[in-house]
């Protein structure tokens, strides 16, 4: 089961603080959407509004074309996977997963069968009789997912579900989440502040900042062609080079209009279509997959460029090389958008 | 040196603390008319006498009734109030919490006096019910405070998850909150029971013909020291100790999980 | 309906029963009592006030004024002695007793806490009486040639009270001590403090909230108690609660009893205001 979600001019205020300015967003049925942003950007507020835990100050929420703005959480075709999982400690996994079905008046046999099915899907079929406190963090996380999906929601809301896991487990769970989402076809709306996680799971990423949507697009679009300086910064490390009107830069004239030239570290190298001129290697660190190098351009010794170069390269500190760049992005300079 | 002083101090204070209770219990077995030294040998005669004493046994039943009834009402009211105040920030939440906790800081005597005057005015006779009402007044703040403190973030999130999965409000309370809070609920109940069971001044002012055990013991004191009083006092103590052990066990379970 | 509105109504509905109960059986009676304290007794008739006559009498009539003074004195003595006795006990249980015995030691240390006031006071009457265990032992080993009168004096009242409040304070101070990270003491020792300095300069100040909370409870319960002074102290000097009961019993003077209760309440409120900064009622 799956459905389209639409936010129609949604606003929300907590007292005098505006948590969400005007938010318009359409999520296609079956899409895996990630709401990404720093804490306080409004992503959790937006999720709570979709789940029915908050009523927006203005605007409408439509799920599957029906207005859900004032419908209680339990009457919405959504379920939530909570940040701390919120598993019921006094119930077995089977009863936890079957809880939603029980609330819908489904008999014990049927709901146990369904719970078994869901636990099987997350690889915990053999632990159905256990209590939540007997499980590891990753296992609890799977149970929470099974419980939320057991009632076949149209939309599953995930509130920083992987935040409590360590890095390795988190990467593994991201893959599982993605695979399960493909299998069940439910619309997933996932909130996180980890941009790598967002790129790993999302069909589309919604970058939010200060109650507004900064950028919305596929991971490639958001990473490689950010719409604002904020989203360029938030998605990953970036070298910023000011460009004056007429294309003048500290590195010499470039074929751009006024703004800020943004270059990812991996877009700077010894070959490419945009020459950056000679630069001196100041420092290099071995990171396994790449060499992280700091360069000082000869033309602008006050500037420092970060580049990720292939690890096979033989460069010594002090060497002077000609740098080039790929995938340049020029963004309007704005005040107050520096992350 | 420090170590020796510590143990000596511990032994001395324990002796001071336990002395009256030990004397009470030991001389309840006194084979003689006075519960004072010398100890003349053990007998169960006084226990036999109090168990055959109609007034005492009636008072004991009354006490059990009032204690269990008032503890039950306190826990239910306290639980509902705590879940209400824990779920949303109501306008005036702080004031409500203040009002609910307020009786804790007022002497029982003052609560009893106020109730006595009000009951006089509206024509409620002194009775076990009146006493029970008074005991709920003193125990409700306690139950509320214990249960409110037990409702942490964890609890709130579980309630939210249950609601999200389609549970109605009564189902959230009954299937999620009560089982999750079971240790705290039990602790609140046992504590309330013990306080009501031991309470004297409210029961003294608000009962007349049917009295509770502490009031009956009080009237026994008028006739001076007697091993009979020791025996009933020991029984009262025993009931309290059983309650405390139950409390300890329930709190222990809470600490472990 | 907005979700928040619905939530609020539900929350209010859940709080309502307890709130109604507390208002009906605590706030209203209390208000009625304050009103009653402004009335006065004419023969056996209560003449409604408001007049401040009762309060004037409390502060002018020697027997009543003395009652307040006696109550304050006894409460102050009891609070100080109890704190001094309880702090080392709590510290020993928390720091010196092996962990596996700690709960048991605490349970034993506060066991009589759970007996009723009446039974506890009666037990002390047994112990302290002229022919009681203590006098028997003291005369037996020759420390005293003949029994000394303790019962029906202020000393008996104080002993009875201290017994109870040592247990109460041990609980609150112990609760405070076990919450402290052992690293405070380790850090202080590491920086060169002697064991005594560790206690005096680090542990003691950190237990202040527990001490103040316990001391406040001691104050409130002690100044409001009728049983202990009545059974142990006798009728030689009367405390405020004894005076209140006297007004009720002998004369049926509800207005005066109420006025005394209001004064008692005012004293407690002042005590609360004095130590509000350190009080952690929620930690009990």
Tab-separated table of N, CA, C and O in Angstrom, chain B residues 6 9-10 13-14 16-21 23-24 34-37 77 80-81 85 87-88 90 99-100 106-107 109-110 113-118 120 133 136-137 140 169 191 198 200-201 204 218 221 226 229-230 237 240 244 248 252, chain C residues 7-8 10-11 14-15 17-19 21-22 24-26 29 33 36 85 88-89 92 96 103 105 107-109 112 114-116 118-119 122-124 126-127 131 133 136 163 167 220 224 226-227 230-231 241 245 248 254 257-258 261 265 268:
chain	number	residue	atom	x	y	z
B	6	UNK	N	33.682	3.859	62.488
B	6	UNK	CA	32.509	3.698	61.629
B	6	UNK	C	31.618	2.575	62.133
B	6	UNK	O	30.411	2.744	62.284
B	9	UNK	N	29.971	3.376	65.428
B	9	UNK	CA	28.871	4.333	65.259
B	9	UNK	C	27.643	3.630	64.679
B	9	UNK	O	26.516	3.834	65.118
B	10	UNK	N	27.907	2.788	63.669
B	10	UNK	CA	26.813	2.055	63.028
B	10	UNK	C	26.072	1.214	64.063
B	10	UNK	O	24.838	1.242	64.145
B	13	UNK	N	24.029	3.497	66.548
B	13	UNK	CA	22.797	4.078	66.011
B	13	UNK	C	21.764	2.991	65.731
B	13	UNK	O	20.574	3.197	65.957
B	14	UNK	N	22.229	1.838	65.241
B	14	UNK	CA	21.273	0.751	65.021
B	14	UNK	C	20.615	0.347	66.334
B	14	UNK	O	19.413	0.088	66.374
B	16	UNK	N	20.089	2.251	68.912
B	16	UNK	CA	19.132	3.305	69.245
B	16	UNK	C	17.859	3.175	68.404
B	16	UNK	O	16.742	3.269	68.924
B	17	UNK	N	18.058	2.920	67.113
B	17	UNK	CA	16.904	2.880	66.212
B	17	UNK	C	16.044	1.647	66.471
B	17	UNK	O	14.810	1.720	66.479
B	18	UNK	N	16.683	0.526	66.714
B	18	UNK	CA	15.911	-0.711	66.826
B	18	UNK	C	15.444	-1.004	68.253
B	18	UNK	O	14.553	-1.827	68.453
B	19	UNK	N	16.048	-0.308	69.240
B	19	UNK	CA	15.719	-0.588	70.631
B	19	UNK	C	14.213	-0.604	70.929
B	19	UNK	O	13.707	-1.600	71.457
B	20	UNK	N	13.482	0.457	70.621
B	20	UNK	CA	12.065	0.446	71.001
B	20	UNK	C	11.287	-0.686	70.340
B	20	UNK	O	10.412	-1.275	70.966
B	21	UNK	N	11.628	-0.979	69.109
B	21	UNK	CA	10.890	-2.037	68.417
B	21	UNK	C	11.187	-3.388	69.052
B	21	UNK	O	10.284	-4.201	69.284
B	23	UNK	N	12.183	-3.952	72.139
B	23	UNK	CA	11.519	-3.989	73.445
B	23	UNK	C	10.030	-4.254	73.276
B	23	UNK	O	9.441	-5.086	73.975
B	24	UNK	N	9.439	-3.585	72.303
B	24	UNK	CA	8.007	-3.767	72.044
B	24	UNK	C	7.696	-5.233	71.778
B	24	UNK	O	6.798	-5.818	72.387
B	34	UNK	N	3.057	-6.726	83.493
B	34	UNK	CA	3.680	-5.479	83.056
B	34	UNK	C	4.773	-5.732	82.013
B	34	UNK	O	5.620	-6.604	82.209
B	35	UNK	N	4.772	-4.979	80.928
B	35	UNK	CA	5.765	-5.173	79.863
B	35	UNK	C	7.074	-4.467	80.186
B	35	UNK	O	7.581	-3.707	79.370
B	36	UNK	N	7.603	-4.658	81.390
B	36	UNK	CA	8.886	-4.041	81.750
B	36	UNK	C	9.768	-5.128	82.357
B	36	UNK	O	9.273	-6.167	82.779
B	37	UNK	N	11.102	-4.870	82.375
B	37	UNK	CA	12.002	-5.876	82.935
B	37	UNK	C	11.622	-6.150	84.402
B	37	UNK	O	11.073	-5.262	85.060
B	77	UNK	N	-6.642	7.955	41.019
B	77	UNK	CA	-6.687	9.397	40.743
B	77	UNK	C	-5.301	9.931	40.391
B	77	UNK	O	-5.130	10.721	39.463
B	80	UNK	N	-4.295	8.818	36.824
B	80	UNK	CA	-4.976	9.574	35.757
B	80	UNK	C	-4.388	10.979	35.657
B	80	UNK	O	-4.083	11.460	34.558
B	81	UNK	N	-4.220	11.617	36.808
B	81	UNK	CA	-3.702	12.990	36.795
B	81	UNK	C	-2.291	13.021	36.212
B	81	UNK	O	-1.962	13.890	35.400
B	85	UNK	N	-1.174	15.129	32.949
B	85	UNK	CA	-0.197	16.220	32.970
B	85	UNK	C	1.077	15.854	32.238
B	85	UNK	O	1.813	16.738	31.792
B	87	UNK	N	1.156	14.163	29.419
B	87	UNK	CA	0.979	14.073	27.968
B	87	UNK	C	0.986	15.419	27.271
B	87	UNK	O	1.503	15.540	26.177
B	88	UNK	N	0.413	16.426	27.869
B	88	UNK	CA	0.394	17.726	27.203
B	88	UNK	C	0.739	18.828	28.179
B	88	UNK	O	0.519	18.704	29.372
B	90	UNK	N	-0.587	21.730	29.531
B	90	UNK	CA	-1.849	22.460	29.611
B	90	UNK	C	-1.553	23.865	30.113
B	90	UNK	O	-0.564	24.078	30.812
B	99	UNK	N	-1.070	22.480	43.082
B	99	UNK	CA	-2.257	22.192	43.888
B	99	UNK	C	-2.267	20.721	44.293
B	99	UNK	O	-2.553	20.372	45.440
B	100	UNK	N	-1.926	19.837	43.353
B	100	UNK	CA	-1.974	18.408	43.644
B	100	UNK	C	-0.940	18.011	44.690
B	100	UNK	O	-1.171	17.111	45.492
B	106	UNK	N	1.472	20.066	54.278
B	106	UNK	CA	0.615	20.537	55.359
B	106	UNK	C	0.481	19.431	56.407
B	106	UNK	O	0.350	18.261	56.071
B	107	UNK	N	0.558	19.807	57.659
B	107	UNK	CA	0.436	18.826	58.739
B	107	UNK	C	-0.900	18.080	58.637
B	107	UNK	O	-1.923	18.670	58.315
B	109	UNK	N	-2.636	17.178	60.985
B	109	UNK	CA	-3.563	17.767	61.951
B	109	UNK	C	-4.395	18.872	61.301
B	109	UNK	O	-5.598	18.986	61.534
B	110	UNK	N	-3.729	19.680	60.475
B	110	UNK	CA	-4.429	20.795	59.832
B	110	UNK	C	-5.425	20.277	58.798
B	110	UNK	O	-6.562	20.750	58.715
B	113	UNK	N	-8.328	18.924	60.710
B	113	UNK	CA	-9.138	19.995	61.301
B	113	UNK	C	-10.042	20.626	60.244
B	113	UNK	O	-11.237	20.848	60.469
B	114	UNK	N	-9.463	20.918	59.085
B	114	UNK	CA	-10.244	21.507	58.002
B	114	UNK	C	-11.383	20.600	57.582
B	114	UNK	O	-12.541	21.029	57.463
B	115	UNK	N	-11.074	19.314	57.387
B	115	UNK	CA	-12.108	18.375	56.961
B	115	UNK	C	-13.194	18.240	58.029
B	115	UNK	O	-14.384	18.206	57.720
B	116	UNK	N	-12.771	18.191	59.286
B	116	UNK	CA	-13.737	18.040	60.377
B	116	UNK	C	-14.745	19.173	60.355
B	116	UNK	O	-15.961	18.967	60.430
B	117	UNK	N	-14.223	20.409	60.192
B	117	UNK	CA	-15.124	21.557	60.179
B	117	UNK	C	-16.034	21.535	58.969
B	117	UNK	O	-17.231	21.801	59.059
B	118	UNK	N	-15.463	21.175	57.804
B	118	UNK	CA	-16.296	21.168	56.608
B	118	UNK	C	-17.367	20.088	56.709
B	118	UNK	O	-18.528	20.322	56.402
B	120	UNK	N	-18.653	18.854	59.370
B	120	UNK	CA	-19.650	19.315	60.323
B	120	UNK	C	-20.671	20.208	59.645
B	120	UNK	O	-21.873	20.091	59.861
B	133	UNK	N	-11.672	9.488	53.011
B	133	UNK	CA	-11.531	10.696	52.186
B	133	UNK	C	-10.290	11.469	52.604
B	133	UNK	O	-9.482	11.896	51.774
B	136	UNK	N	-7.152	9.790	51.416
B	136	UNK	CA	-6.880	10.024	49.995
B	136	UNK	C	-6.230	11.399	49.822
B	136	UNK	O	-5.307	11.563	49.030
B	137	UNK	N	-6.702	12.377	50.598
B	137	UNK	CA	-6.108	13.713	50.490
B	137	UNK	C	-4.610	13.667	50.773
B	137	UNK	O	-3.817	14.294	50.071
B	140	UNK	N	-2.880	11.096	47.845
B	140	UNK	CA	-2.954	11.460	46.432
B	140	UNK	C	-1.694	12.192	45.944
B	140	UNK	O	-1.151	11.854	44.892
B	169	UNK	N	-7.602	6.018	23.478
B	169	UNK	CA	-6.968	6.538	24.685
B	169	UNK	C	-6.999	5.543	25.841
B	169	UNK	O	-6.025	5.360	26.549
B	191	UNK	N	2.847	2.157	49.460
B	191	UNK	CA	3.199	3.295	50.301
B	191	UNK	C	1.937	3.952	50.867
B	191	UNK	O	1.852	4.250	52.058
B	198	UNK	N	-1.141	3.416	59.198
B	198	UNK	CA	-0.486	3.934	60.397
B	198	UNK	C	-1.056	5.261	60.872
B	198	UNK	O	-0.692	5.741	61.933
B	200	UNK	N	-2.913	8.320	62.407
B	200	UNK	CA	-3.716	8.443	63.625
B	200	UNK	C	-4.632	9.664	63.657
B	200	UNK	O	-5.838	9.533	63.852
B	201	UNK	N	-4.057	10.854	63.420
B	201	UNK	CA	-4.800	12.054	63.818
B	201	UNK	C	-6.070	12.272	62.978
B	201	UNK	O	-7.120	12.653	63.498
B	204	UNK	N	-8.525	9.810	64.121
B	204	UNK	CA	-8.992	10.150	65.467
B	204	UNK	C	-10.087	11.201	65.412
B	204	UNK	O	-11.095	11.108	66.102
B	218	UNK	N	-4.688	3.800	70.755
B	218	UNK	CA	-4.620	5.038	71.528
B	218	UNK	C	-5.508	4.947	72.772
B	218	UNK	O	-5.078	5.301	73.874
B	221	UNK	N	-4.074	2.900	75.469
B	221	UNK	CA	-2.959	3.491	76.206
B	221	UNK	C	-3.426	4.147	77.499
B	221	UNK	O	-2.675	4.260	78.458
B	226	UNK	N	0.674	-2.243	79.107
B	226	UNK	CA	0.164	-3.608	79.209
B	226	UNK	C	0.768	-4.429	78.080
B	226	UNK	O	0.936	-3.932	76.974
B	229	UNK	N	-1.040	-4.286	74.783
B	229	UNK	CA	-0.714	-3.217	73.846
B	229	UNK	C	0.541	-3.576	73.054
B	229	UNK	O	0.621	-3.317	71.855
B	230	UNK	N	1.508	-4.200	73.740
B	230	UNK	CA	2.704	-4.648	73.031
B	230	UNK	C	2.331	-5.613	71.911
B	230	UNK	O	2.864	-5.538	70.802
B	237	UNK	N	3.069	-3.490	63.554
B	237	UNK	CA	4.422	-3.369	63.016
B	237	UNK	C	4.673	-4.434	61.953
B	237	UNK	O	5.213	-4.159	60.882
B	240	UNK	N	3.113	-3.540	58.705
B	240	UNK	CA	3.885	-2.496	58.035
B	240	UNK	C	5.140	-3.068	57.399
B	240	UNK	O	5.504	-2.717	56.281
B	244	UNK	N	6.429	-2.982	53.611
B	244	UNK	CA	7.705	-2.390	53.207
B	244	UNK	C	8.523	-3.375	52.386
B	244	UNK	O	9.157	-3.004	51.395
B	248	UNK	N	9.873	-2.826	48.780
B	248	UNK	CA	11.285	-3.017	48.445
B	248	UNK	C	11.410	-3.904	47.208
B	248	UNK	O	12.185	-3.632	46.301
B	252	UNK	N	12.753	-2.710	43.746
B	252	UNK	CA	13.922	-3.404	43.248
B	252	UNK	C	13.725	-3.775	41.788
B	252	UNK	O	14.599	-3.601	40.958
C	7	UNK	N	-5.992	17.031	22.328
C	7	UNK	CA	-5.025	16.545	23.319
C	7	UNK	C	-5.242	17.228	24.662
C	7	UNK	O	-5.255	16.591	25.708
C	8	UNK	N	-5.416	18.543	24.591
C	8	UNK	CA	-5.553	19.310	25.832
C	8	UNK	C	-6.811	18.912	26.571
C	8	UNK	O	-6.805	18.756	27.779
C	10	UNK	N	-8.344	16.097	26.490
C	10	UNK	CA	-8.144	14.782	27.078
C	10	UNK	C	-7.300	14.870	28.332
C	10	UNK	O	-7.610	14.271	29.357
C	11	UNK	N	-6.208	15.635	28.233
C	11	UNK	CA	-5.345	15.817	29.389
C	11	UNK	C	-6.119	16.404	30.551
C	11	UNK	O	-6.045	15.924	31.682
C	14	UNK	N	-8.336	13.962	32.246
C	14	UNK	CA	-7.629	13.003	33.099
C	14	UNK	C	-7.222	13.626	34.427
C	14	UNK	O	-7.220	12.967	35.462
C	15	UNK	N	-6.873	14.903	34.389
C	15	UNK	CA	-6.426	15.575	35.619
C	15	UNK	C	-7.612	15.918	36.503
C	15	UNK	O	-7.503	15.976	37.731
C	17	UNK	N	-10.423	14.593	37.868
C	17	UNK	CA	-10.867	13.940	39.117
C	17	UNK	C	-9.963	14.247	40.310
C	17	UNK	O	-10.455	14.598	41.387
C	18	UNK	N	-8.655	14.124	40.089
C	18	UNK	CA	-7.719	14.370	41.190
C	18	UNK	C	-7.789	15.824	41.643
C	18	UNK	O	-7.748	16.127	42.834
C	19	UNK	N	-7.911	16.709	40.655
C	19	UNK	CA	-7.947	18.130	40.975
C	19	UNK	C	-9.207	18.473	41.769
C	19	UNK	O	-9.164	19.193	42.766
C	21	UNK	N	-10.954	16.460	43.585
C	21	UNK	CA	-10.821	15.865	44.919
C	21	UNK	C	-9.998	16.788	45.824
C	21	UNK	O	-10.374	17.076	46.961
C	22	UNK	N	-8.855	17.237	45.288
C	22	UNK	CA	-7.965	18.057	46.116
C	22	UNK	C	-8.608	19.392	46.461
C	22	UNK	O	-8.483	19.878	47.586
C	24	UNK	N	-11.913	20.001	46.593
C	24	UNK	CA	-13.072	19.788	47.457
C	24	UNK	C	-12.658	19.417	48.881
C	24	UNK	O	-13.266	19.868	49.845
C	25	UNK	N	-11.629	18.592	49.009
C	25	UNK	CA	-11.317	18.057	50.343
C	25	UNK	C	-10.034	18.608	50.934
C	25	UNK	O	-9.606	18.189	51.986
C	26	UNK	N	-9.389	19.527	50.209
C	26	UNK	CA	-8.207	20.140	50.798
C	26	UNK	C	-8.271	21.667	50.730
C	26	UNK	O	-8.203	22.337	51.753
C	29	UNK	N	-11.749	23.021	52.493
C	29	UNK	CA	-11.694	22.946	53.962
C	29	UNK	C	-10.674	23.907	54.546
C	29	UNK	O	-10.903	24.513	55.588
C	33	UNK	N	-11.364	26.819	57.071
C	33	UNK	CA	-10.668	26.893	58.350
C	33	UNK	C	-10.123	28.295	58.592
C	33	UNK	O	-10.204	28.828	59.710
C	36	UNK	N	-12.939	30.376	59.581
C	36	UNK	CA	-13.321	30.040	60.951
C	36	UNK	C	-12.375	30.691	61.963
C	36	UNK	O	-12.793	31.116	63.041
C	85	UNK	N	23.119	13.327	63.892
C	85	UNK	CA	23.197	11.869	64.039
C	85	UNK	C	23.053	11.161	62.697
C	85	UNK	O	23.700	10.142	62.453
C	88	UNK	N	26.355	11.081	59.606
C	88	UNK	CA	27.379	10.028	59.634
C	88	UNK	C	26.792	8.646	59.334
C	88	UNK	O	27.429	7.841	58.655
C	89	UNK	N	25.576	8.407	59.823
C	89	UNK	CA	24.966	7.096	59.581
C	89	UNK	C	24.770	6.871	58.080
C	89	UNK	O	25.143	5.828	57.529
C	92	UNK	N	28.133	6.336	56.434
C	92	UNK	CA	28.714	5.010	56.672
C	92	UNK	C	28.012	3.966	55.810
C	92	UNK	O	28.647	3.121	55.179
C	96	UNK	N	30.816	2.953	53.555
C	96	UNK	CA	31.631	1.984	54.279
C	96	UNK	C	31.064	0.561	54.222
C	96	UNK	O	31.808	-0.402	54.274
C	103	UNK	N	21.604	-2.329	50.855
C	103	UNK	CA	20.138	-2.224	50.889
C	103	UNK	C	19.607	-2.754	52.205
C	103	UNK	O	18.691	-2.198	52.790
C	105	UNK	N	21.223	-2.910	55.093
C	105	UNK	CA	21.566	-1.979	56.172
C	105	UNK	C	20.588	-0.812	56.188
C	105	UNK	O	20.094	-0.409	57.245
C	107	UNK	N	17.554	-0.778	54.951
C	107	UNK	CA	16.233	-1.283	55.334
C	107	UNK	C	16.142	-1.383	56.848
C	107	UNK	O	15.159	-0.952	57.455
C	108	UNK	N	17.183	-1.936	57.477
C	108	UNK	CA	17.207	-2.082	58.932
C	108	UNK	C	17.227	-0.725	59.608
C	108	UNK	O	16.544	-0.505	60.606
C	109	UNK	N	18.010	0.195	59.045
C	109	UNK	CA	18.175	1.496	59.678
C	109	UNK	C	16.873	2.286	59.700
C	109	UNK	O	16.721	3.199	60.497
C	112	UNK	N	11.855	0.859	61.835
C	112	UNK	CA	10.791	1.363	62.715
C	112	UNK	C	10.091	2.597	62.152
C	112	UNK	O	9.057	2.996	62.659
C	114	UNK	N	8.431	2.686	59.720
C	114	UNK	CA	7.154	2.271	59.150
C	114	UNK	C	6.124	1.879	60.185
C	114	UNK	O	5.018	1.515	59.825
C	115	UNK	N	6.470	1.896	61.483
C	115	UNK	CA	5.423	1.641	62.474
C	115	UNK	C	4.659	2.914	62.701
C	115	UNK	O	5.155	4.008	62.465
C	116	UNK	N	3.434	2.756	63.203
C	116	UNK	CA	2.620	3.950	63.367
C	116	UNK	C	3.182	4.801	64.500
C	116	UNK	O	3.864	4.322	65.394
C	118	UNK	N	1.684	6.052	66.902
C	118	UNK	CA	1.164	5.678	68.202
C	118	UNK	C	2.001	4.552	68.791
C	118	UNK	O	2.448	4.626	69.937
C	119	UNK	N	2.242	3.518	67.975
C	119	UNK	CA	2.985	2.366	68.473
C	119	UNK	C	4.427	2.760	68.807
C	119	UNK	O	4.984	2.350	69.821
C	122	UNK	N	4.491	4.698	71.996
C	122	UNK	CA	4.224	3.780	73.102
C	122	UNK	C	5.482	2.990	73.429
C	122	UNK	O	5.832	2.799	74.601
C	123	UNK	N	6.203	2.542	72.396
C	123	UNK	CA	7.416	1.764	72.623
C	123	UNK	C	8.445	2.578	73.405
C	123	UNK	O	9.112	2.060	74.297
C	124	UNK	N	8.549	3.860	73.052
C	124	UNK	CA	9.491	4.689	73.797
C	124	UNK	C	9.044	4.890	75.240
C	124	UNK	O	9.878	4.970	76.144
C	126	UNK	N	7.628	2.681	76.955
C	126	UNK	CA	8.081	1.450	77.611
C	126	UNK	C	9.563	1.551	77.965
C	126	UNK	O	9.977	1.224	79.074
C	127	UNK	N	10.340	1.986	77.002
C	127	UNK	CA	11.790	1.980	77.161
C	127	UNK	C	12.235	3.002	78.206
C	127	UNK	O	13.111	2.736	79.027
C	131	UNK	N	10.480	2.147	85.225
C	131	UNK	CA	10.896	0.752	85.373
C	131	UNK	C	11.283	0.166	84.017
C	131	UNK	O	11.344	-1.042	83.863
C	133	UNK	N	13.518	-0.389	80.319
C	133	UNK	CA	14.782	-1.065	80.029
C	133	UNK	C	15.982	-0.175	80.350
C	133	UNK	O	16.953	-0.616	80.956
C	136	UNK	N	16.497	0.426	84.100
C	136	UNK	CA	16.880	-0.866	84.647
C	136	UNK	C	18.355	-1.130	84.418
C	136	UNK	O	19.077	-1.543	85.329
C	163	UNK	N	14.445	9.892	67.261
C	163	UNK	CA	14.407	8.518	66.764
C	163	UNK	C	13.781	8.455	65.377
C	163	UNK	O	14.326	7.899	64.436
C	167	UNK	N	15.839	8.503	61.167
C	167	UNK	CA	15.548	7.560	60.081
C	167	UNK	C	15.193	8.305	58.797
C	167	UNK	O	15.691	8.003	57.715
C	220	UNK	N	8.585	20.238	59.331
C	220	UNK	CA	7.143	20.221	59.083
C	220	UNK	C	6.450	19.146	59.917
C	220	UNK	O	5.442	19.404	60.581
C	224	UNK	N	4.145	19.728	63.569
C	224	UNK	CA	2.719	19.445	63.432
C	224	UNK	C	2.266	18.196	64.170
C	224	UNK	O	1.104	17.827	64.109
C	226	UNK	N	1.150	15.633	67.057
C	226	UNK	CA	0.427	15.674	68.317
C	226	UNK	C	0.801	14.496	69.214
C	226	UNK	O	0.950	14.639	70.433
C	227	UNK	N	0.967	13.322	68.580
C	227	UNK	CA	1.124	12.076	69.332
C	227	UNK	C	2.351	12.090	70.235
C	227	UNK	O	2.259	11.794	71.429
C	230	UNK	N	2.311	14.287	73.184
C	230	UNK	CA	1.197	13.911	74.060
C	230	UNK	C	1.530	12.648	74.861
C	230	UNK	O	1.307	12.581	76.054
C	231	UNK	N	2.095	11.642	74.178
C	231	UNK	CA	2.379	10.384	74.873
C	231	UNK	C	3.648	10.502	75.711
C	231	UNK	O	3.682	10.058	76.853
C	241	UNK	N	0.246	21.697	68.482
C	241	UNK	CA	-0.770	20.684	68.180
C	241	UNK	C	-1.544	20.236	69.420
C	241	UNK	O	-2.753	20.028	69.357
C	245	UNK	N	-5.625	20.490	69.929
C	245	UNK	CA	-6.503	19.408	70.352
C	245	UNK	C	-7.244	19.775	71.638
C	245	UNK	O	-8.386	19.382	71.847
C	248	UNK	N	-10.198	21.875	70.779
C	248	UNK	CA	-11.266	21.072	70.192
C	248	UNK	C	-11.976	20.273	71.268
C	248	UNK	O	-13.201	20.256	71.357
C	254	UNK	N	-13.623	25.840	68.031
C	254	UNK	CA	-13.109	25.683	66.673
C	254	UNK	C	-12.393	26.924	66.157
C	254	UNK	O	-11.356	26.819	65.509
C	257	UNK	N	-8.898	26.897	67.612
C	257	UNK	CA	-8.136	25.786	67.044
C	257	UNK	C	-7.698	26.138	65.620
C	257	UNK	O	-6.557	25.898	65.221
C	258	UNK	N	-8.617	26.721	64.863
C	258	UNK	CA	-8.311	27.095	63.480
C	258	UNK	C	-7.223	28.153	63.427
C	258	UNK	O	-6.307	28.077	62.607
C	261	UNK	N	-3.993	26.602	64.020
C	261	UNK	CA	-3.588	25.836	62.844
C	261	UNK	C	-3.036	26.769	61.772
C	261	UNK	O	-2.049	26.448	61.105
C	265	UNK	N	0.629	26.762	60.174
C	265	UNK	CA	0.808	26.740	58.728
C	265	UNK	C	1.735	27.878	58.289
C	265	UNK	O	2.601	27.695	57.427
C	268	UNK	N	5.308	27.014	58.995
C	268	UNK	CA	5.819	26.054	58.014
C	268	UNK	C	6.136	26.756	56.695
C	268	UNK	O	7.160	26.501	56.062
